Every structure is written in structure tokens, then in C-alpha cells.
């Protein structure tokens, strides 16, 4: 079929014939080249009706290379770079449309792959031809202002694509370089505390704590548990022209108009603690620290709250009350903690079942031993997988919270260093993360396997 179209015309119009009869010819065409008037021009050339089927630049290049060898090496190289750049744009656009948080480019001995993190889980959606992977990596490095000659050491950079800030991490692996691109700079317009998963009474208690003029609000949980989203939604709610809000973050994930945001840069000495020290000379009302990591930062946060500022931050602990023990371990006086902490909140993100879910009979082996004896239901739901959920069985996530308000009774227990917190929690009927997770299974919103790590931590 190549005989009906010369190599020069094929490359010029970026078209490849796929079928022909006496009345018409069907062509693949590079979508970047497509124009309505081009169809008329091609019909004049062929003398019959032309049917154009648009494909991506990457697919068009592949078909042209296989069917019409181009002997002009310079043109081929330039076109190859353009196609690879177009492919990168397609991948970024696809990631954003899927609401993916991270894109993984990986190379192995026999193949390469592209994976997206959706709802906290990686799924594979694409592959890249191995022979072009090296140049593809170089394109990403160039766009991220990284050294393309350095292939032995990890590198970190940033770029802006499709209106989104992208954080880029490159590391050397056995068969080449692996790249992870974190999608940042998302709009904060859609953030709303009412939409995050708080129960009505929880939200009321939380809002009372964060609307105080001073004190500390701490949100705990592992990486990827939604802590930052809760912080930003809180800041958005507190933001007003009367307030001076300052943040130090690593990285800046949302842009909040009216909030003074600073990017952490430890290479030049701009740490959480040094930034906080400077903030106190900037007449702030509200301060947000990306994370409390050490005694110096926690001490500065205590100092800021004692001098009349509201401080919001995150910390890595397994439970809301575990935050108290973690700060004591850092060397903070329990008395100071009892005087300054308004609320401590632990959270997790739980994947929600897609509508393709199926009902199954109760099986105690699906639960940790503490729960397996609680046959409180005859059935629950499990994941199936369909096209709509990318065959994962899940669609979207929701947050679950464990909220502890530090009132006078709890403050007294903290200051006495008794660690007798469980008695107070039971007295107040405060639900733990495990309680919330188990409830979601019973309501058919998620599966035992999804919340198993949360349930087993409660044992």
C-alpha cells in the first residue's frame, strides 16, 4: 500500500495509508498536522474521497518510521525530539485528567513502563519504546533544569507543564534512570472542610479549636494520608483580609491567594525552625509549618503559640494522642504541651468501592483476630473492577479522622504525665481510626483488605 503514496508526501503530510478501494482511501494522520482544508488537498492528490483518522504524534511517528524510512537523519532526530516532547505532554495531560498525584517512568532489562498513582495505588497505563527512553529522560531533565550528563547520582528539579508545577526526582537504577514526577500547584478553589469526610460533630469541635486566636493545631498521619489537604482547607477557611497568614512548606502544593507562602530550602539554611524564627518578626496572626520534625521546631512552635499566635502543623504519629507522646519524646515539657495544644487530629485516606462491587458472606479470615470474632453482619462488599475504575475495584477516596480536643481535663492529665488518656477517651466516646474504618466496611463503602492495616494497628 506504500506505493500509492511517496515517502516525501507521507512525511510532509504526516499521513499513513491503512485501507483503499475504488471510491476512497483511509489515512492515519498526526493530530498535530490535522486541518479541515488538508482533507480537500489530499483528495485532489488521490482523486478520490479521503477519510482521515487522527492519532497522536507519537503513534504517527512510529507508523511513518516503520512504513516510510526517512534517510534524512537530522530531520528524523528533530522530529523524534518533537514527538517525545509531545508524548511527555500527553502523559502529563493524562495524569492530570486522571487526578494522579505521581507519574513513574521506569526502565528494566526488557521493557519500560509508565505508572500513575491513583487513589494512593500505582497502576500501569503506558509503555515507552526502550530505544527512545534515554532521550525521553534527557528531555525531562532539560525541562527540569537538571544535568543530562550526570547519570550516576540522584537529582531533583522542578518544571511547569500544563499549568501545573511538577517536582521531578531522578535516580540511577540497574538498567537506566527512574523518574518520578509529582504533580503540584493545584488550585485550592475546590478545597472545602465540609467535603473532606468530617462527621458533623467532629467538624464543629475542630472548627472551635482552629478559630482560637492562639494555640497549636496538630494533624498526624503517615505520608499520603491527606494531612496537607486538611491543612490547606483549614487555611482557606481562616483566610481573610484581617489576618496575616504565613506558611513554610516542603513543597508548596497549593497556591492560596492572600497567604504568604515560603518554600523550604535546607541547602541554604532555610529550615522550618529558621523560617518560624523569622515569621515571628513579621507580625503574623496564623502560622503554618509543613511539619514538626525535631525539638528545635517544636520548641519554636510552642513559643509562637504562647506569644499569641495560632500555629498549624503536621507530625508523623499513628494516633491523635500519640502526638503528645511524640512531642514529649522530643524533649518538650508536658506542662507546656497542656498549655498550648488546642486539638490533635489523626487521619487516614480510605479508598471507596466502585459501583461494580459485589456482596460476599462474612469471612472472619478477612479481619484481624480481634475483629474476626465479631460476626456483626452476615455480609459485606468486596472489589470487582471495571473500566470506570481502571479495573482496581475502587473509585475515589475519603478521609477518616480521630479528633481529640485538649480541654481542661485532658490538659491536666498531660501535665501530670500520667498517660492515662484512654480513660478520658472512653468517657467521651471518642471513635478511633479503627472504629471509623470498621464502620465503613459495615456500611459497604470499602473493603476489609483496604482498612486491614488500620484495624490491625488497633490490636
PDB file of N, CA and C in Angstrom, residues 171-268:
ATOM      1  N   UNK A 171      16.643   9.049  39.768  1.00  0.00           N
ATOM      2  CA  UNK A 171      17.633   8.215  40.452  1.00  0.00           C
ATOM      3  C   UNK A 171      18.183   7.173  39.478  1.00  0.00           C
ATOM      4  N   UNK A 172      19.471   6.798  39.632  1.00  0.00           N
ATOM      5  CA  UNK A 172      20.032   5.740  38.777  1.00  0.00           C
ATOM      6  C   UNK A 172      19.584   4.368  39.263  1.00  0.00           C
ATOM      7  N   UNK A 173      19.203   3.483  38.333  1.00  0.00           N
ATOM      8  CA  UNK A 173      18.865   2.109  38.677  1.00  0.00           C
ATOM      9  C   UNK A 173      19.716   1.175  37.819  1.00  0.00           C
ATOM     10  N   UNK A 174      19.493  -0.119  37.939  1.00  0.00           N
ATOM     11  CA  UNK A 174      20.353  -1.100  37.279  1.00  0.00           C
ATOM     12  C   UNK A 174      20.373  -0.950  35.766  1.00  0.00           C
ATOM     13  N   UNK A 175      19.233  -0.620  35.155  1.00  0.00           N
ATOM     14  CA  UNK A 175      19.155  -0.590  33.696  1.00  0.00           C
ATOM     15  C   UNK A 175      18.974   0.811  33.120  1.00  0.00           C
ATOM     16  N   UNK A 176      19.041   1.812  33.951  1.00  0.00           N
ATOM     17  CA  UNK A 176      18.875   3.185  33.490  1.00  0.00           C
ATOM     18  C   UNK A 176      18.316   4.045  34.603  1.00  0.00           C
ATOM     19  N   UNK A 177      17.847   5.225  34.257  1.00  0.00           N
ATOM     20  CA  UNK A 177      17.367   6.159  35.276  1.00  0.00           C
ATOM     21  C   UNK A 177      15.846   6.074  35.432  1.00  0.00           C
ATOM     22  N   UNK A 178      15.429   6.063  36.670  1.00  0.00           N
ATOM     23  CA  UNK A 178      13.995   6.077  37.006  1.00  0.00           C
ATOM     24  C   UNK A 178      13.614   7.502  37.380  1.00  0.00           C
ATOM     25  N   UNK A 179      12.444   7.928  36.893  1.00  0.00           N
ATOM     26  CA  UNK A 179      11.971   9.285  37.165  1.00  0.00           C
ATOM     27  C   UNK A 179      10.598   9.228  37.818  1.00  0.00           C
ATOM     28  N   UNK A 180      10.421  10.046  38.840  1.00  0.00           N
ATOM     29  CA  UNK A 180       9.100  10.242  39.430  1.00  0.00           C
ATOM     30  C   UNK A 180       8.764  11.723  39.347  1.00  0.00           C
ATOM     31  N   UNK A 181       7.599  12.021  38.783  1.00  0.00           N
ATOM     32  CA  UNK A 181       7.135  13.396  38.664  1.00  0.00           C
ATOM     33  C   UNK A 181       5.929  13.566  39.582  1.00  0.00           C
ATOM     34  N   UNK A 182       6.050  14.477  40.558  1.00  0.00           N
ATOM     35  CA  UNK A 182       4.963  14.778  41.492  1.00  0.00           C
ATOM     36  C   UNK A 182       4.212  16.007  40.991  1.00  0.00           C
ATOM     37  N   UNK A 183       2.904  15.852  40.797  1.00  0.00           N
ATOM     38  CA  UNK A 183       2.069  16.941  40.284  1.00  0.00           C
ATOM     39  C   UNK A 183       1.697  17.864  41.445  1.00  0.00           C
ATOM     40  N   UNK A 184       2.145  19.131  41.358  1.00  0.00           N
ATOM     41  CA  UNK A 184       1.896  20.107  42.411  1.00  0.00           C
ATOM     42  C   UNK A 184       1.115  21.288  41.851  1.00  0.00           C
ATOM     43  N   UNK A 185       1.017  22.350  42.675  1.00  0.00           N
ATOM     44  CA  UNK A 185       0.455  23.604  42.207  1.00  0.00           C
ATOM     45  C   UNK A 185      -0.998  23.517  41.823  1.00  0.00           C
ATOM     46  N   UNK A 186      -1.745  22.640  42.481  1.00  0.00           N
ATOM     47  CA  UNK A 186      -3.153  22.503  42.154  1.00  0.00           C
ATOM     48  C   UNK A 186      -3.951  23.669  42.717  1.00  0.00           C
ATOM     49  N   UNK A 187      -5.082  23.926  42.118  1.00  0.00           N
ATOM     50  CA  UNK A 187      -5.938  25.021  42.573  1.00  0.00           C
ATOM     51  C   UNK A 187      -6.538  24.677  43.928  1.00  0.00           C
ATOM     52  N   UNK A 188      -6.564  25.670  44.814  1.00  0.00           N
ATOM     53  CA  UNK A 188      -7.161  25.476  46.131  1.00  0.00           C
ATOM     54  C   UNK A 188      -8.645  25.825  46.137  1.00  0.00           C
ATOM     55  N   UNK A 189      -9.196  26.205  44.977  1.00  0.00           N
ATOM     56  CA  UNK A 189     -10.591  26.656  44.923  1.00  0.00           C
ATOM     57  C   UNK A 189     -11.568  25.579  45.374  1.00  0.00           C
ATOM     58  N   UNK A 190     -11.238  24.309  45.096  1.00  0.00           N
ATOM     59  CA  UNK A 190     -12.173  23.223  45.399  1.00  0.00           C
ATOM     60  C   UNK A 190     -12.057  22.710  46.832  1.00  0.00           C
ATOM     61  N   UNK A 191     -11.073  23.208  47.587  1.00  0.00           N
ATOM     62  CA  UNK A 191     -10.881  22.718  48.951  1.00  0.00           C
ATOM     63  C   UNK A 191     -11.995  23.226  49.859  1.00  0.00           C
ATOM     64  N   UNK A 192     -12.604  22.307  50.602  1.00  0.00           N
ATOM     65  CA  UNK A 192     -13.697  22.666  51.488  1.00  0.00           C
ATOM     66  C   UNK A 192     -13.714  21.683  52.645  1.00  0.00           C
ATOM     67  N   UNK A 193     -13.604  22.193  53.870  1.00  0.00           N
ATOM     68  CA  UNK A 193     -13.602  21.312  55.040  1.00  0.00           C
ATOM     69  C   UNK A 193     -14.862  20.462  55.116  1.00  0.00           C
ATOM     70  N   UNK A 194     -15.955  20.985  54.603  1.00  0.00           N
ATOM     71  CA  UNK A 194     -17.217  20.246  54.651  1.00  0.00           C
ATOM     72  C   UNK A 194     -17.223  19.028  53.737  1.00  0.00           C
ATOM     73  N   UNK A 195     -16.270  18.966  52.793  1.00  0.00           N
ATOM     74  CA  UNK A 195     -16.257  17.896  51.797  1.00  0.00           C
ATOM     75  C   UNK A 195     -15.178  16.847  52.067  1.00  0.00           C
ATOM     76  N   UNK A 196     -14.440  16.970  53.165  1.00  0.00           N
ATOM     77  CA  UNK A 196     -13.289  16.091  53.388  1.00  0.00           C
ATOM     78  C   UNK A 196     -13.639  14.775  54.075  1.00  0.00           C
ATOM     79  N   UNK A 197     -14.797  14.694  54.725  1.00  0.00           N
ATOM     80  CA  UNK A 197     -15.167  13.446  55.392  1.00  0.00           C
ATOM     81  C   UNK A 197     -15.427  13.585  56.878  1.00  0.00           C
ATOM     82  N   UNK A 198     -15.340  14.811  57.424  1.00  0.00           N
ATOM     83  CA  UNK A 198     -15.654  15.027  58.831  1.00  0.00           C
ATOM     84  C   UNK A 198     -17.125  14.705  59.112  1.00  0.00           C
ATOM     85  N   UNK A 199     -17.376  14.074  60.244  1.00  0.00           N
ATOM     86  CA  UNK A 199     -18.748  13.962  60.716  1.00  0.00           C
ATOM     87  C   UNK A 199     -19.146  15.304  61.313  1.00  0.00           C
ATOM     88  N   UNK A 200     -20.432  15.550  61.393  1.00  0.00           N
ATOM     89  CA  UNK A 200     -20.920  16.882  61.777  1.00  0.00           C
ATOM     90  C   UNK A 200     -20.381  17.341  63.134  1.00  0.00           C
ATOM     91  N   UNK A 201     -20.426  16.467  64.151  1.00  0.00           N
ATOM     92  CA  UNK A 201     -19.949  16.857  65.474  1.00  0.00           C
ATOM     93  C   UNK A 201     -18.435  17.019  65.498  1.00  0.00           C
ATOM     94  N   UNK A 202     -17.729  16.204  64.692  1.00  0.00           N
ATOM     95  CA  UNK A 202     -16.272  16.336  64.600  1.00  0.00           C
ATOM     96  C   UNK A 202     -15.890  17.688  64.017  1.00  0.00           C
ATOM     97  N   UNK A 203     -16.547  18.044  62.936  1.00  0.00           N
ATOM     98  CA  UNK A 203     -16.228  19.307  62.271  1.00  0.00           C
ATOM     99  C   UNK A 203     -16.494  20.490  63.195  1.00  0.00           C
ATOM    100  N   UNK A 204     -17.578  20.428  63.941  1.00  0.00           N
ATOM    101  CA  UNK A 204     -17.905  21.507  64.871  1.00  0.00           C
ATOM    102  C   UNK A 204     -16.805  21.668  65.920  1.00  0.00           C
ATOM    103  N   UNK A 205     -16.349  20.551  66.490  1.00  0.00           N
ATOM    104  CA  UNK A 205     -15.284  20.596  67.501  1.00  0.00           C
ATOM    105  C   UNK A 205     -13.979  21.106  66.912  1.00  0.00           C
ATOM    106  N   UNK A 206     -13.675  20.633  65.699  1.00  0.00           N
ATOM    107  CA  UNK A 206     -12.427  21.045  65.043  1.00  0.00           C
ATOM    108  C   UNK A 206     -12.441  22.547  64.752  1.00  0.00           C
ATOM    109  N   UNK A 207     -13.555  23.062  64.249  1.00  0.00           N
ATOM    110  CA  UNK A 207     -13.647  24.484  63.919  1.00  0.00           C
ATOM    111  C   UNK A 207     -13.520  25.356  65.165  1.00  0.00           C
ATOM    112  N   UNK A 208     -14.081  24.905  66.282  1.00  0.00           N
ATOM    113  CA  UNK A 208     -13.947  25.658  67.523  1.00  0.00           C
ATOM    114  C   UNK A 208     -12.487  25.750  67.951  1.00  0.00           C
ATOM    115  N   UNK A 209     -11.727  24.671  67.702  1.00  0.00           N
ATOM    116  CA  UNK A 209     -10.313  24.656  68.095  1.00  0.00           C
ATOM    117  C   UNK A 209      -9.455  25.542  67.199  1.00  0.00           C
ATOM    118  N   UNK A 210      -9.749  25.535  65.887  1.00  0.00           N
ATOM    119  CA  UNK A 210      -8.884  26.286  64.965  1.00  0.00           C
ATOM    120  C   UNK A 210      -9.273  27.758  64.873  1.00  0.00           C
ATOM    121  N   UNK A 211     -10.415  28.120  65.419  1.00  0.00           N
ATOM    122  CA  UNK A 211     -10.822  29.527  65.387  1.00  0.00           C
ATOM    123  C   UNK A 211     -10.336  30.307  66.604  1.00  0.00           C
ATOM    124  N   UNK A 212      -9.598  29.632  67.499  1.00  0.00           N
ATOM    125  CA  UNK A 212      -8.993  30.331  68.629  1.00  0.00           C
ATOM    126  C   UNK A 212      -7.873  31.239  68.122  1.00  0.00           C
ATOM    127  N   UNK A 213      -7.580  32.275  68.871  1.00  0.00           N
ATOM    128  CA  UNK A 213      -6.568  33.240  68.427  1.00  0.00           C
ATOM    129  C   UNK A 213      -5.149  32.740  68.636  1.00  0.00           C
ATOM    130  N   UNK A 214      -4.969  31.732  69.492  1.00  0.00           N
ATOM    131  CA  UNK A 214      -3.626  31.198  69.719  1.00  0.00           C
ATOM    132  C   UNK A 214      -3.721  29.713  70.063  1.00  0.00           C
ATOM    133  N   UNK A 215      -2.574  29.069  70.132  1.00  0.00           N
ATOM    134  CA  UNK A 215      -2.524  27.644  70.409  1.00  0.00           C
ATOM    135  C   UNK A 215      -1.958  26.873  69.226  1.00  0.00           C
ATOM    136  N   UNK A 216      -1.917  25.550  69.364  1.00  0.00           N
ATOM    137  CA  UNK A 216      -1.347  24.691  68.326  1.00  0.00           C
ATOM    138  C   UNK A 216      -2.386  23.683  67.852  1.00  0.00           C
ATOM    139  N   UNK A 217      -2.482  23.534  66.545  1.00  0.00           N
ATOM    140  CA  UNK A 217      -3.333  22.527  65.913  1.00  0.00           C
ATOM    141  C   UNK A 217      -2.412  21.543  65.209  1.00  0.00           C
ATOM    142  N   UNK A 218      -2.475  20.275  65.604  1.00  0.00           N
ATOM    143  CA  UNK A 218      -1.569  19.269  65.040  1.00  0.00           C
ATOM    144  C   UNK A 218      -2.347  18.186  64.313  1.00  0.00           C
ATOM    145  N   UNK A 219      -1.907  17.886  63.093  1.00  0.00           N
ATOM    146  CA  UNK A 219      -2.520  16.837  62.277  1.00  0.00           C
ATOM    147  C   UNK A 219      -1.483  15.749  62.042  1.00  0.00           C
ATOM    148  N   UNK A 220      -1.813  14.510  62.371  1.00  0.00           N
ATOM    149  CA  UNK A 220      -0.839  13.425  62.263  1.00  0.00           C
ATOM    150  C   UNK A 220      -1.307  12.366  61.287  1.00  0.00           C
ATOM    151  N   UNK A 221      -0.341  11.591  60.842  1.00  0.00           N
ATOM    152  CA  UNK A 221      -0.628  10.509  59.901  1.00  0.00           C
ATOM    153  C   UNK A 221       0.583  10.236  59.041  1.00  0.00           C
ATOM    154  N   UNK A 222       0.631   9.075  58.391  1.00  0.00           N
ATOM    155  CA  UNK A 222       1.762   8.744  57.523  1.00  0.00           C
ATOM    156  C   UNK A 222       1.739   9.563  56.236  1.00  0.00           C
ATOM    157  N   UNK A 223       2.791   9.465  55.454  1.00  0.00           N
ATOM    158  CA  UNK A 223       2.845  10.128  54.153  1.00  0.00           C
ATOM    159  C   UNK A 223       1.692   9.644  53.275  1.00  0.00           C
ATOM    160  N   UNK A 224       1.014  10.592  52.626  1.00  0.00           N
ATOM    161  CA  UNK A 224      -0.082  10.240  51.737  1.00  0.00           C
ATOM    162  C   UNK A 224      -1.410  10.040  52.427  1.00  0.00           C
ATOM    163  N   UNK A 225      -1.538  10.511  53.677  1.00  0.00           N
ATOM    164  CA  UNK A 225      -2.795  10.322  54.406  1.00  0.00           C
ATOM    165  C   UNK A 225      -3.724  11.529  54.302  1.00  0.00           C
ATOM    166  N   UNK A 226      -3.321  12.552  53.551  1.00  0.00           N
ATOM    167  CA  UNK A 226      -4.189  13.704  53.343  1.00  0.00           C
ATOM    168  C   UNK A 226      -4.001  14.837  54.333  1.00  0.00           C
ATOM    169  N   UNK A 227      -2.937  14.789  55.133  1.00  0.00           N
ATOM    170  CA  UNK A 227      -2.704  15.826  56.146  1.00  0.00           C
ATOM    171  C   UNK A 227      -2.627  17.213  55.516  1.00  0.00           C
ATOM    172  N   UNK A 228      -1.861  17.312  54.420  1.00  0.00           N
ATOM    173  CA  UNK A 228      -1.663  18.617  53.787  1.00  0.00           C
ATOM    174  C   UNK A 228      -2.966  19.182  53.250  1.00  0.00           C
ATOM    175  N   UNK A 229      -3.805  18.330  52.677  1.00  0.00           N
ATOM    176  CA  UNK A 229      -5.095  18.790  52.153  1.00  0.00           C
ATOM    177  C   UNK A 229      -5.955  19.359  53.279  1.00  0.00           C
ATOM    178  N   UNK A 230      -5.969  18.675  54.434  1.00  0.00           N
ATOM    179  CA  UNK A 230      -6.736  19.182  55.575  1.00  0.00           C
ATOM    180  C   UNK A 230      -6.183  20.525  56.041  1.00  0.00           C
ATOM    181  N   UNK A 231      -4.856  20.650  56.071  1.00  0.00           N
ATOM    182  CA  UNK A 231      -4.236  21.920  56.478  1.00  0.00           C
ATOM    183  C   UNK A 231      -4.634  23.054  55.535  1.00  0.00           C
ATOM    184  N   UNK A 232      -4.521  22.803  54.231  1.00  0.00           N
ATOM    185  CA  UNK A 232      -4.844  23.855  53.258  1.00  0.00           C
ATOM    186  C   UNK A 232      -6.323  24.240  53.318  1.00  0.00           C
ATOM    187  N   UNK A 233      -7.195  23.247  53.485  1.00  0.00           N
ATOM    188  CA  UNK A 233      -8.623  23.549  53.593  1.00  0.00           C
ATOM    189  C   UNK A 233      -8.896  24.393  54.837  1.00  0.00           C
ATOM    190  N   UNK A 234      -8.153  24.107  55.909  1.00  0.00           N
ATOM    191  CA  UNK A 234      -8.291  24.897  57.139  1.00  0.00           C
ATOM    192  C   UNK A 234      -7.810  26.322  56.923  1.00  0.00           C
ATOM    193  N   UNK A 235      -6.651  26.478  56.278  1.00  0.00           N
ATOM    194  CA  UNK A 235      -6.118  27.810  55.998  1.00  0.00           C
ATOM    195  C   UNK A 235      -7.054  28.605  55.096  1.00  0.00           C
ATOM    196  N   UNK A 236      -7.629  27.924  54.108  1.00  0.00           N
ATOM    197  CA  UNK A 236      -8.551  28.608  53.205  1.00  0.00           C
ATOM    198  C   UNK A 236      -9.756  29.142  53.979  1.00  0.00           C
ATOM    199  N   UNK A 237     -10.243  28.357  54.941  1.00  0.00           N
ATOM    200  CA  UNK A 237     -11.379  28.778  55.751  1.00  0.00           C
ATOM    201  C   UNK A 237     -11.004  29.958  56.655  1.00  0.00           C
ATOM    202  N   UNK A 238      -9.770  29.953  57.193  1.00  0.00           N
ATOM    203  CA  UNK A 238      -9.327  31.004  58.107  1.00  0.00           C
ATOM    204  C   UNK A 238      -8.887  32.274  57.383  1.00  0.00           C
ATOM    205  N   UNK A 239      -8.599  32.149  56.101  1.00  0.00           N
ATOM    206  CA  UNK A 239      -8.029  33.260  55.345  1.00  0.00           C
ATOM    207  C   UNK A 239      -9.011  34.435  55.224  1.00  0.00           C
ATOM    208  N   UNK A 240      -8.534  35.603  55.576  1.00  0.00           N
ATOM    209  CA  UNK A 240      -9.336  36.824  55.428  1.00  0.00           C
ATOM    210  C   UNK A 240      -8.391  38.013  55.350  1.00  0.00           C
ATOM    211  N   UNK A 241      -8.912  39.146  54.920  1.00  0.00           N
ATOM    212  CA  UNK A 241      -8.081  40.334  54.762  1.00  0.00           C
ATOM    213  C   UNK A 241      -7.569  40.844  56.107  1.00  0.00           C
ATOM    214  N   UNK A 242      -8.240  40.460  57.208  1.00  0.00           N
ATOM    215  CA  UNK A 242      -7.815  40.925  58.535  1.00  0.00           C
ATOM    216  C   UNK A 242      -6.682  40.094  59.118  1.00  0.00           C
ATOM    217  N   UNK A 243      -6.372  38.964  58.501  1.00  0.00           N
ATOM    218  CA  UNK A 243      -5.377  38.052  59.057  1.00  0.00           C
ATOM    219  C   UNK A 243      -4.087  38.042  58.235  1.00  0.00           C
ATOM    220  N   UNK A 244      -2.961  38.002  58.930  1.00  0.00           N
ATOM    221  CA  UNK A 244      -1.660  37.814  58.286  1.00  0.00           C
ATOM    222  C   UNK A 244      -1.274  36.352  58.466  1.00  0.00           C
ATOM    223  N   UNK A 245      -1.406  35.574  57.393  1.00  0.00           N
ATOM    224  CA  UNK A 245      -1.107  34.143  57.442  1.00  0.00           C
ATOM    225  C   UNK A 245       0.200  33.873  56.717  1.00  0.00           C
ATOM    226  N   UNK A 246       1.102  33.135  57.372  1.00  0.00           N
ATOM    227  CA  UNK A 246       2.404  32.820  56.788  1.00  0.00           C
ATOM    228  C   UNK A 246       2.646  31.321  56.875  1.00  0.00           C
ATOM    229  N   UNK A 247       3.220  30.762  55.806  1.00  0.00           N
ATOM    230  CA  UNK A 247       3.483  29.322  55.776  1.00  0.00           C
ATOM    231  C   UNK A 247       4.915  29.042  55.335  1.00  0.00           C
ATOM    232  N   UNK A 248       5.469  27.943  55.826  1.00  0.00           N
ATOM    233  CA  UNK A 248       6.739  27.412  55.325  1.00  0.00           C
ATOM    234  C   UNK A 248       6.458  25.956  54.982  1.00  0.00           C
ATOM    235  N   UNK A 249       6.682  25.597  53.713  1.00  0.00           N
ATOM    236  CA  UNK A 249       6.225  24.299  53.205  1.00  0.00           C
ATOM    237  C   UNK A 249       7.318  23.580  52.408  1.00  0.00           C
ATOM    238  N   UNK A 250       7.158  22.281  52.298  1.00  0.00           N
ATOM    239  CA  UNK A 250       8.094  21.459  51.521  1.00  0.00           C
ATOM    240  C   UNK A 250       7.347  20.284  50.900  1.00  0.00           C
ATOM    241  N   UNK A 251       6.830  20.455  49.667  1.00  0.00           N
ATOM    242  CA  UNK A 251       6.847  21.662  48.840  1.00  0.00           C
ATOM    243  C   UNK A 251       5.547  22.451  49.008  1.00  0.00           C
ATOM    244  N   UNK A 252       5.419  23.565  48.267  1.00  0.00           N
ATOM    245  CA  UNK A 252       4.158  24.299  48.205  1.00  0.00           C
ATOM    246  C   UNK A 252       3.245  23.540  47.248  1.00  0.00           C
ATOM    247  N   UNK A 253       2.198  22.918  47.771  1.00  0.00           N
ATOM    248  CA  UNK A 253       1.349  22.054  46.944  1.00  0.00           C
ATOM    249  C   UNK A 253       0.119  22.770  46.395  1.00  0.00           C
ATOM    250  N   UNK A 254      -0.361  23.760  47.097  1.00  0.00           N
ATOM    251  CA  UNK A 254      -1.495  24.561  46.627  1.00  0.00           C
ATOM    252  C   UNK A 254      -1.119  26.032  46.742  1.00  0.00           C
ATOM    253  N   UNK A 255      -1.612  26.831  45.831  1.00  0.00           N
ATOM    254  CA  UNK A 255      -1.399  28.269  45.903  1.00  0.00           C
ATOM    255  C   UNK A 255      -2.650  28.901  46.498  1.00  0.00           C
ATOM    256  N   UNK A 256      -2.474  29.617  47.613  1.00  0.00           N
ATOM    257  CA  UNK A 256      -3.591  30.256  48.307  1.00  0.00           C
ATOM    258  C   UNK A 256      -3.435  31.772  48.204  1.00  0.00           C
ATOM    259  N   UNK A 257      -4.307  32.416  47.472  1.00  0.00           N
ATOM    260  CA  UNK A 257      -4.255  33.865  47.353  1.00  0.00           C
ATOM    261  C   UNK A 257      -4.516  34.504  48.710  1.00  0.00           C
ATOM    262  N   UNK A 258      -3.668  35.487  49.061  1.00  0.00           N
ATOM    263  CA  UNK A 258      -3.814  36.163  50.346  1.00  0.00           C
ATOM    264  C   UNK A 258      -2.999  35.538  51.453  1.00  0.00           C
ATOM    265  N   UNK A 259      -2.319  34.416  51.155  1.00  0.00           N
ATOM    266  CA  UNK A 259      -1.469  33.744  52.144  1.00  0.00           C
ATOM    267  C   UNK A 259      -0.017  33.866  51.694  1.00  0.00           C
ATOM    268  N   UNK A 260       0.858  34.225  52.619  1.00  0.00           N
ATOM    269  CA  UNK A 260       2.282  34.388  52.321  1.00  0.00           C
ATOM    270  C   UNK A 260       2.973  33.034  52.467  1.00  0.00           C
ATOM    271  N   UNK A 261       3.282  32.403  51.332  1.00  0.00           N
ATOM    272  CA  UNK A 261       3.825  31.046  51.336  1.00  0.00           C
ATOM    273  C   UNK A 261       5.310  31.036  51.003  1.00  0.00           C
ATOM    274  N   UNK A 262       6.072  30.254  51.754  1.00  0.00           N
ATOM    275  CA  UNK A 262       7.517  30.159  51.573  1.00  0.00           C
ATOM    276  C   UNK A 262       7.915  28.707  51.347  1.00  0.00           C
ATOM    277  N   UNK A 263       8.838  28.499  50.407  1.00  0.00           N
ATOM    278  CA  UNK A 263       9.322  27.161  50.083  1.00  0.00           C
ATOM    279  C   UNK A 263      10.558  26.828  50.917  1.00  0.00           C
ATOM    280  N   UNK A 264      10.539  25.683  51.584  1.00  0.00           N
ATOM    281  CA  UNK A 264      11.693  25.216  52.356  1.00  0.00           C
ATOM    282  C   UNK A 264      12.904  25.039  51.447  1.00  0.00           C
ATOM    283  N   UNK A 265      14.087  25.420  51.929  1.00  0.00           N
ATOM    284  CA  UNK A 265      15.328  25.214  51.178  1.00  0.00           C
ATOM    285  C   UNK A 265      16.456  24.995  52.179  1.00  0.00           C
ATOM    286  N   UNK A 266      16.619  23.740  52.593  1.00  0.00           N
ATOM    287  CA  UNK A 266      17.606  23.428  53.625  1.00  0.00           C
ATOM    288  C   UNK A 266      19.042  23.605  53.144  1.00  0.00           C
ATOM    289  N   UNK A 267      19.255  23.568  51.816  1.00  0.00           N
ATOM    290  CA  UNK A 267      20.615  23.743  51.271  1.00  0.00           C
ATOM    291  C   UNK A 267      21.201  25.108  51.614  1.00  0.00           C
ATOM    292  N   UNK A 268      20.338  26.106  51.780  1.00  0.00           N
ATOM    293  CA  UNK A 268      20.824  27.451  52.108  1.00  0.00           C
ATOM    294  C   UNK A 268      20.450  27.839  53.540  1.00  0.00           C
TER     295      UNK A 268
END
